[in-house]
Coordinates of C-alpha atoms in Angstrom, one line a residue:
Chain S
X19 CA 122.7 97.9 52.0
X20 CA 122.1 100.9 49.8
X21 CA 119.2 101.6 48.0
X22 CA 119.1 99.7 44.7
X23 CA 117.7 101.5 42.0
X24 CA 115.2 98.6 40.3
X25 CA 113.1 100.4 37.5
X26 CA 109.7 100.7 38.3
X27 CA 107.8 98.5 35.5
X28 CA 105.4 100.1 33.3
X29 CA 105.2 101.7 29.7
X30 CA 106.5 105.5 29.8
X31 CA 103.6 108.0 30.1
X32 CA 101.0 108.2 26.7
X33 CA 101.1 111.4 25.3
X34 CA 97.1 112.1 25.8
X35 CA 98.0 110.8 29.7
X36 CA 100.3 113.5 30.0
X37 CA 98.3 116.4 28.5
X38 CA 95.1 115.2 30.7
X39 CA 97.7 115.6 33.7
X40 CA 98.9 118.9 32.7
X41 CA 95.4 120.4 32.0
X42 CA 94.1 118.6 35.6
X43 CA 97.3 120.0 37.4
X44 CA 96.0 123.6 36.1
X45 CA 92.2 123.4 36.5
X46 CA 92.0 121.7 39.8
X47 CA 92.8 122.8 43.5
X48 CA 96.0 121.0 45.6
X49 CA 95.1 122.4 48.7
X50 CA 96.7 119.8 51.0
X51 CA 100.0 119.4 48.7
X52 CA 100.2 123.3 48.9
X53 CA 100.8 123.2 52.3
X54 CA 103.9 121.4 52.3
X55 CA 106.8 123.5 52.5
X56 CA 110.1 121.6 53.3
X57 CA 112.0 119.2 52.2
X58 CA 114.2 117.0 55.0
X59 CA 116.7 114.4 54.6
X60 CA 117.2 111.5 56.8
X61 CA 117.8 107.9 57.6
X62 CA 115.3 105.0 58.4
X63 CA 115.8 101.8 59.5
X64 CA 113.4 98.8 60.0
X65 CA 112.3 98.5 63.4
X66 CA 112.9 94.8 62.9
X67 CA 116.3 94.9 61.0
X68 CA 118.8 97.9 61.6
X69 CA 121.2 96.5 59.0
X70 CA 118.2 97.6 56.1
X71 CA 118.6 101.0 55.9
X72 CA 116.8 104.0 53.9
X73 CA 117.7 107.2 52.5
X74 CA 114.3 108.8 53.2
X75 CA 113.3 112.3 51.6
X76 CA 111.1 113.8 53.2
X77 CA 108.2 116.5 52.1
X78 CA 106.7 117.9 54.9
X79 CA 104.2 120.4 55.9
X80 CA 102.6 121.7 59.1
X81 CA 99.2 121.4 60.5
X82 CA 99.6 123.2 63.4
X83 CA 102.6 124.5 65.2
X84 CA 102.7 120.9 67.3
X85 CA 102.2 118.3 64.8
X86 CA 103.7 117.7 61.1
X87 CA 103.1 115.3 58.2
X88 CA 105.5 114.2 55.7
X89 CA 105.4 112.2 52.4
X90 CA 108.4 110.4 52.2
X91 CA 110.1 109.7 48.9
X92 CA 113.2 107.8 47.9
X93 CA 115.0 110.9 46.3
X94 CA 114.1 114.8 45.7
X95 CA 113.7 113.7 41.9
X96 CA 110.8 114.1 39.5
X97 CA 110.5 110.2 39.3
X98 CA 111.1 109.6 43.3
X99 CA 109.0 106.8 44.8
X100 CA 106.3 107.4 46.9
X101 CA 107.5 105.1 50.0
X102 CA 106.3 106.1 53.1
X103 CA 104.8 108.9 55.7
X104 CA 105.9 110.1 58.9
X105 CA 103.9 112.1 61.3
X106 CA 106.2 114.6 63.7
X107 CA 104.9 115.5 67.3
X108 CA 105.8 117.9 69.9
X109 CA 106.9 116.3 73.3
X110 CA 103.7 117.2 75.0
X111 CA 101.4 115.4 72.7
X112 CA 103.9 112.6 72.9
X113 CA 103.1 111.7 76.0
X114 CA 99.4 111.7 75.9
X115 CA 99.9 109.0 73.5
X116 CA 98.9 105.6 75.1
X117 CA 101.5 103.4 76.3
X118 CA 101.2 100.8 73.7
X119 CA 101.3 103.6 70.7
X120 CA 104.6 105.0 71.8
X121 CA 106.7 102.3 71.0
X122 CA 105.7 102.8 67.3
X123 CA 107.5 106.7 67.8
X124 CA 111.1 107.6 67.6
X125 CA 112.8 110.3 69.2
X126 CA 114.6 112.9 67.1
X127 CA 117.8 114.1 69.0
X128 CA 120.5 112.2 67.7
X129 CA 119.6 112.3 64.0
X130 CA 119.4 116.1 64.4
X131 CA 122.2 116.5 67.2
X132 CA 124.5 114.1 65.2
X133 CA 124.1 116.0 61.6
X134 CA 122.3 113.4 60.0
X135 CA 118.6 115.1 59.0
X136 CA 119.6 117.8 57.1
X137 CA 117.4 120.4 54.7
X138 CA 118.9 120.2 51.4
X139 CA 119.7 123.8 50.1
X140 CA 118.9 125.6 53.1
X141 CA 121.7 127.3 54.7
X142 CA 122.6 125.9 58.2
X143 CA 121.7 129.1 59.8
X144 CA 118.2 128.7 58.8
X145 CA 118.0 125.3 59.3
X146 CA 119.0 125.5 62.5
X147 CA 116.0 127.6 63.5
X148 CA 113.9 124.6 62.4
X149 CA 115.9 121.8 63.8
X150 CA 115.7 123.6 67.2
X151 CA 112.1 122.4 67.3
X152 CA 112.9 119.3 65.5
X153 CA 115.4 118.1 67.8
X154 CA 112.8 117.9 70.7
X155 CA 110.2 116.2 68.8
X156 CA 108.9 112.3 67.9
X157 CA 107.8 110.7 64.7
X158 CA 106.1 107.5 63.8
X159 CA 107.6 106.7 60.4
X160 CA 105.4 103.7 58.3
X161 CA 106.9 102.4 54.9
X162 CA 105.2 101.1 52.0
X163 CA 107.6 100.5 49.4
X164 CA 110.6 98.3 50.5
X165 CA 113.1 99.4 47.0
X166 CA 115.6 99.2 49.2
X167 CA 115.6 95.3 48.7
X168 CA 114.8 95.9 45.3
X169 CA 111.1 95.4 45.2
X170 CA 110.3 97.0 41.8
X171 CA 106.9 98.1 43.2
X172 CA 105.0 98.4 46.8
X173 CA 105.3 94.8 48.0
X174 CA 103.9 93.4 51.2
X175 CA 102.8 94.7 54.3
X176 CA 103.5 98.4 56.0
X177 CA 106.9 98.8 57.8
X178 CA 107.4 100.4 61.2
X179 CA 110.7 102.1 60.6
X180 CA 112.8 103.6 63.5
X181 CA 115.6 106.2 63.2
X182 CA 118.9 106.7 64.3
X183 CA 119.9 107.2 68.1
X184 CA 123.1 106.3 68.4
X185 CA 126.5 107.0 67.1
X186 CA 127.5 103.5 65.0
X187 CA 124.3 103.1 63.8
X188 CA 124.7 104.7 60.5
X189 CA 126.0 102.7 57.5
X190 CA 129.4 104.8 56.5
X191 CA 128.9 104.2 52.5
X192 CA 125.7 105.2 52.8
X193 CA 126.5 107.8 55.0
X194 CA 129.2 109.6 52.7
X195 CA 127.0 109.3 49.3
X196 CA 124.7 111.2 50.9
X197 CA 127.3 113.6 52.1
X198 CA 128.7 114.0 48.7
X199 CA 125.8 113.8 47.1
X200 CA 124.1 117.1 49.1
X201 CA 127.5 118.4 49.9
X202 CA 127.0 118.3 53.4
X203 CA 129.0 117.4 56.3
X204 CA 127.5 116.1 59.2
X205 CA 130.7 116.2 60.9
X206 CA 130.4 119.8 60.4
X207 CA 126.8 120.3 61.3
X208 CA 127.3 118.4 64.7
X209 CA 129.3 121.3 65.6
X210 CA 127.2 123.7 64.4
X211 CA 124.4 121.7 66.3
X212 CA 126.1 121.7 69.6
X213 CA 123.5 123.5 71.3
X214 CA 120.6 121.7 70.3
X215 CA 118.4 120.0 72.8
X216 CA 116.2 117.0 72.8
X217 CA 113.3 116.8 75.0
X218 CA 112.9 118.7 78.1
X219 CA 111.8 115.4 80.0
X220 CA 114.7 113.3 78.4
X221 CA 114.1 110.5 75.4
X222 CA 111.0 108.6 76.8
X223 CA 112.4 104.9 77.5
X224 CA 108.9 103.9 76.1
X225 CA 109.9 105.5 72.1
X226 CA 112.2 104.0 69.6
X227 CA 110.2 100.4 69.9
X228 CA 110.6 100.4 73.7
X229 CA 114.2 99.7 73.2
X230 CA 113.5 96.4 71.5
X231 CA 112.3 96.1 67.7
X232 CA 108.7 95.8 66.1
X233 CA 107.6 93.8 63.1
X234 CA 104.0 94.1 61.5
X235 CA 102.1 91.1 60.5
X236 CA 99.2 90.7 58.6
X237 CA 95.9 88.8 59.8
X238 CA 92.6 87.9 58.1
X239 CA 89.7 88.3 60.0
X240 CA 85.9 87.2 59.3
X241 CA 83.3 89.5 58.5
X242 CA 79.9 89.6 57.4
X243 CA 79.0 88.0 53.6
X244 CA 79.6 90.7 51.1
X245 CA 75.4 90.1 50.4
X246 CA 74.4 90.0 53.7
X247 CA 72.2 93.2 54.6
X248 CA 74.4 95.6 56.1
X249 CA 73.7 97.7 59.9
X250 CA 70.8 100.3 59.4
X251 CA 72.2 103.3 60.4
X252 CA 70.1 106.0 61.9
Chain V
X8 CA 101.0 95.8 70.8
X9 CA 98.5 97.5 68.3
X10 CA 96.3 96.4 65.8
X11 CA 94.2 98.4 62.9
X12 CA 91.5 96.8 63.6
X13 CA 91.3 97.8 67.4
X14 CA 90.6 101.1 69.2
X15 CA 93.5 102.8 71.0
X16 CA 93.5 103.1 74.6
X17 CA 91.8 106.1 76.3
X18 CA 94.0 109.3 75.7
X19 CA 93.1 112.7 75.2
X20 CA 94.0 112.1 71.8
X21 CA 91.4 109.1 71.0
X22 CA 88.2 111.3 71.1
X23 CA 87.3 113.5 68.5
X24 CA 85.0 115.9 69.6
X25 CA 87.9 118.0 70.1
X26 CA 90.5 119.4 67.5
X27 CA 92.3 117.3 65.3
X28 CA 95.3 117.1 65.6
X29 CA 95.4 118.9 69.2
X30 CA 97.8 121.4 69.5
X31 CA 98.7 125.0 69.0
X32 CA 98.3 127.3 65.9
X33 CA 101.2 127.3 63.4
X34 CA 103.2 130.6 64.8
X35 CA 104.6 133.5 62.5
X36 CA 107.9 132.0 62.9
X37 CA 107.4 128.7 61.9
X38 CA 104.9 130.3 58.8
X39 CA 108.2 132.4 58.1
X40 CA 110.6 129.4 57.9
X41 CA 108.5 127.4 55.9
X42 CA 108.2 130.2 53.3
X43 CA 111.9 130.6 53.4
X44 CA 113.0 127.2 52.9
X45 CA 109.7 126.4 50.1
X46 CA 111.7 129.2 48.3
X47 CA 115.0 127.4 48.5
X48 CA 114.0 124.1 48.1
X49 CA 112.5 122.6 44.6
X50 CA 110.3 119.5 46.2
X51 CA 109.9 118.2 42.6
X52 CA 108.5 115.2 43.7
X53 CA 105.3 116.8 45.4
X54 CA 105.1 118.8 42.0
X55 CA 104.3 115.6 40.1
X56 CA 100.9 115.3 41.9
X57 CA 98.9 116.4 39.2
X58 CA 95.1 114.6 39.9
X59 CA 92.6 115.4 42.4
X60 CA 90.3 112.4 42.7
X61 CA 87.5 112.3 45.7
X62 CA 86.0 108.6 45.5
X63 CA 85.3 106.7 49.0
X64 CA 86.9 103.6 50.9
X65 CA 86.2 100.9 53.3
X66 CA 88.3 99.3 56.2
X67 CA 89.1 95.6 55.2
X68 CA 88.0 94.9 58.2
X69 CA 84.7 96.4 59.2
X70 CA 83.2 97.6 55.5
X71 CA 80.4 99.6 57.5
X72 CA 83.3 102.0 58.3
X73 CA 83.6 104.3 54.9
X74 CA 85.0 107.1 54.5
X75 CA 85.6 110.0 52.2
X76 CA 88.8 110.4 50.5
X77 CA 91.2 113.1 48.7
X78 CA 93.7 111.2 46.8
X79 CA 96.2 113.6 45.2
X80 CA 98.0 111.3 42.3
X81 CA 101.2 111.5 40.9
X82 CA 102.1 109.4 38.0
X83 CA 105.4 107.2 37.6
X84 CA 104.6 105.7 33.9
X85 CA 101.7 104.7 32.3
X86 CA 101.2 101.2 34.6
X87 CA 102.3 103.1 38.0
X88 CA 100.5 105.7 39.8
X89 CA 101.1 106.7 43.8
X90 CA 98.4 108.7 45.5
X91 CA 99.0 110.7 49.4
X92 CA 95.5 110.8 50.3
X93 CA 93.9 113.1 52.5
X94 CA 90.5 113.7 54.7
X95 CA 89.3 116.6 52.6
X96 CA 90.2 119.0 49.8
X97 CA 91.6 121.9 52.4
X98 CA 94.7 123.3 53.3
X99 CA 94.9 121.5 56.8
X100 CA 93.8 117.9 55.4
X101 CA 94.9 115.5 57.7
X102 CA 97.4 113.0 55.4
X103 CA 95.5 109.8 56.0
X104 CA 97.1 107.1 54.2
X105 CA 98.9 106.1 50.7
X106 CA 97.5 104.4 48.0
X107 CA 99.2 102.9 44.7
X108 CA 97.6 102.1 41.4
X109 CA 98.6 99.7 38.7
X110 CA 97.4 98.4 35.3
X111 CA 95.7 95.0 34.7
X112 CA 99.3 93.8 32.9
X113 CA 101.0 94.7 36.2
X114 CA 98.4 93.0 38.8
X115 CA 98.9 89.6 36.9
X116 CA 102.5 89.7 37.9
X117 CA 102.2 90.1 41.3
X118 CA 102.2 87.0 43.1
X119 CA 98.8 86.2 44.7
X120 CA 99.6 86.2 48.0
X121 CA 100.1 90.3 47.1
X122 CA 97.2 90.3 44.6
X123 CA 94.4 89.2 47.6
X124 CA 95.7 93.1 49.1
X125 CA 94.3 95.1 46.0
X126 CA 91.5 96.5 45.1
X127 CA 89.6 96.7 41.5
X128 CA 88.4 100.3 40.4
X129 CA 86.2 99.4 37.9
X130 CA 83.0 99.6 40.2
X131 CA 84.1 102.7 41.8
X132 CA 84.8 104.7 38.8
X133 CA 81.3 103.4 36.9
X134 CA 78.7 104.4 39.7
X135 CA 80.2 108.1 39.7
X136 CA 81.8 107.4 43.4
X137 CA 85.2 108.3 41.6
X138 CA 85.2 111.9 40.6
X139 CA 87.7 114.5 39.2
X140 CA 86.6 117.5 41.2
X141 CA 86.6 120.4 38.5
X142 CA 87.4 118.6 35.7
X143 CA 84.9 118.7 32.8
X144 CA 83.3 115.0 31.9
X145 CA 84.8 115.3 28.3
X146 CA 88.5 115.8 29.5
X147 CA 87.9 112.9 32.2
X148 CA 86.1 110.3 30.2
X149 CA 89.0 109.3 28.5
X150 CA 91.4 108.3 31.2
X151 CA 88.4 106.9 32.9
X152 CA 88.6 104.1 30.6
X153 CA 92.1 103.1 31.7
X154 CA 91.6 103.7 35.3
X155 CA 88.5 101.3 35.4
X156 CA 90.9 98.6 34.7
X157 CA 93.5 99.3 37.2
X158 CA 94.4 97.6 41.0
X159 CA 94.7 99.7 43.9
X160 CA 96.3 99.0 47.0
X161 CA 95.6 101.2 49.9
X162 CA 96.7 101.9 53.2
X163 CA 95.4 103.9 55.9
X164 CA 98.0 105.6 58.4
X165 CA 95.4 108.0 60.5
X166 CA 91.7 106.3 61.5
X167 CA 90.2 110.2 61.7
X168 CA 86.3 108.7 61.1
X169 CA 86.8 106.4 64.4
X170 CA 87.9 109.9 66.3
X171 CA 91.6 109.6 66.3
X172 CA 93.0 113.2 67.0
X173 CA 96.5 111.8 66.0
X174 CA 97.8 108.6 63.2
X175 CA 97.2 105.8 66.3
X176 CA 97.8 102.4 65.8
X177 CA 99.2 100.1 63.1
X178 CA 98.0 100.9 59.4
X179 CA 95.2 99.4 58.2
X180 CA 94.5 98.1 54.8
X181 CA 91.2 99.4 52.5
X182 CA 89.1 98.4 50.1
X183 CA 87.3 100.0 47.3
X184 CA 83.5 100.0 47.0
X185 CA 82.0 97.2 45.2
X186 CA 78.5 96.2 43.8
X187 CA 77.1 94.1 46.7
X188 CA 75.4 94.7 49.8
X189 CA 78.3 95.9 52.3
X190 CA 80.4 97.1 49.3
X191 CA 77.7 100.1 49.0
X192 CA 78.7 103.2 49.9
X193 CA 76.3 104.8 52.5
X194 CA 73.8 107.3 50.7
X195 CA 74.4 110.0 53.1
X196 CA 78.0 109.8 53.1
X197 CA 77.7 110.4 48.8
X198 CA 75.4 112.6 49.4
X199 CA 77.4 115.4 51.8
X200 CA 80.0 115.1 48.9
X201 CA 77.8 116.0 46.0
X202 CA 76.4 118.5 47.6
X203 CA 79.9 119.8 48.5
X204 CA 80.8 119.7 44.8
X205 CA 77.5 120.5 42.8
X206 CA 77.8 117.4 41.2
X207 CA 75.5 114.4 40.8
X208 CA 77.1 110.6 41.3
X209 CA 74.1 109.6 39.5
X210 CA 74.4 111.6 36.4
X211 CA 78.0 110.5 36.4
X212 CA 76.9 106.8 36.9
X213 CA 74.2 107.4 33.7
X214 CA 77.3 109.0 31.8
X215 CA 79.8 106.4 32.3
X216 CA 77.4 103.4 31.2
X217 CA 79.4 103.1 28.1
X218 CA 82.5 102.7 29.9
X219 CA 83.7 99.6 29.2
X220 CA 82.8 96.6 32.4
X221 CA 86.4 95.2 32.6
X222 CA 87.1 91.7 33.6
X223 CA 88.4 91.5 37.5
X224 CA 91.0 89.5 38.2
X225 CA 89.5 86.9 40.8
X226 CA 92.1 87.1 43.5
X227 CA 91.4 91.2 43.5
X228 CA 88.4 92.3 45.9
X229 CA 89.1 89.1 48.1
X230 CA 86.4 90.0 51.2
X231 CA 83.6 89.7 48.4
X232 CA 84.2 86.0 47.5
X233 CA 85.9 84.3 50.8
X234 CA 84.1 87.2 53.5
X235 CA 87.6 87.6 55.2
X236 CA 89.1 91.0 55.1
X237 CA 92.6 92.0 56.6
X238 CA 93.9 93.6 59.5
X239 CA 97.4 94.6 60.6
X240 CA 99.3 93.5 63.7
X241 CA 102.3 95.8 65.1
X242 CA 104.4 92.9 67.6
X243 CA 107.2 93.1 69.7
X244 CA 110.2 91.6 67.9
X245 CA 114.2 91.3 68.4
X246 CA 115.5 94.0 66.3
X247 CA 118.3 92.5 64.0
X248 CA 121.0 95.2 65.1
X249 CA 124.5 96.5 63.6
X250 CA 125.0 98.4 67.1
X251 CA 123.6 99.0 70.0
X252 CA 119.7 100.3 69.8
X253 CA 118.2 102.8 70.9

């Protein structure tokens, strides 16, 4: 169940390529990337399979006070794989979502109060300032690279993911491994976070896969022949 | 429950004439928290994105829907790249998806069903649609030869172009522009992009004439030969559990 570290296939980066990228990295603008200011570690599982659990490193930026967007990697290291995306919204925005959209989103209350979601390297007191808000939010997570099953490349179709909602869900080995590697104790965090509260209106019954589960499927669709004239745009 | 080719139901967050996304401006305290965290955390994976590419993509279920994309590209090794894709190059750009790029050598190792989900880059690059804003041509040219041979797989998670103010629905597969009628990018989109960066796609096309035309694998750009695109559905399903949920 722990993430298997199959190597990404391919040759080491050539010197010429690396040099060019050092240059482009210096010359070009990276404003959207520079908006990413925060690293959060949490756990996701597949919306159709709770037994497949993934350590998810989120690199997040605020679009505004109510909406964040995160790149999800499989580790906090230089060679980390970009495995997914998460969007985080406050409760008031979640409530505006259509009813068939709400199940794709999950609540954060349990994983925050439980101590399982944390900001590596940030002292608890500072961390809790932000977690106070995160506790009340909802997230939508899509993963593209199933490296937990050893995929060497991002194969298949996107997967909707869910997050922890109650005790007993998180695999103990994964939990202990993360606690050890990051020098955290979920139990200690739980103690410190007792005063945090979840969504003001309670966890919406349609969130968290409407209490059931979700899967994605690919479907072929007819499109007009490649060479036919496209519609004229006015 | 949700499909990438279906417009979401009526909701205040699916009509694009108000700010996208909705919400209050970032508060000072959030900014301070962010700055604080940013100083204490290393954010290493994000620092690996060293290239900005501006190009265009088409929805795999509706080629007439075309978008300008901003890819921030990180390299895993000589054969694999991973990109965070945004709808603009501004600080508050919306994160609209992820694209993976691999070499022809790796593409050939993929099963046939997987290969159908990938698109080629040759036309996109040779036509001048793909640009590295701010990078002198002389610098980018050698790597463009390599890029022109690669294949990409691009999932879009936020259909901003249809007015979604929040990321709604199922993720959508995207395709690349191709040299057939339905695969060509609308001139007004290209013009707007060119004006923004003070470049000329046509001039770039001329300067890239000598980039070798790679042989494109028959399974890539599936729609061109088969007149079929792809959509993704999200459906209710029973979750395999090891504890009660939710």
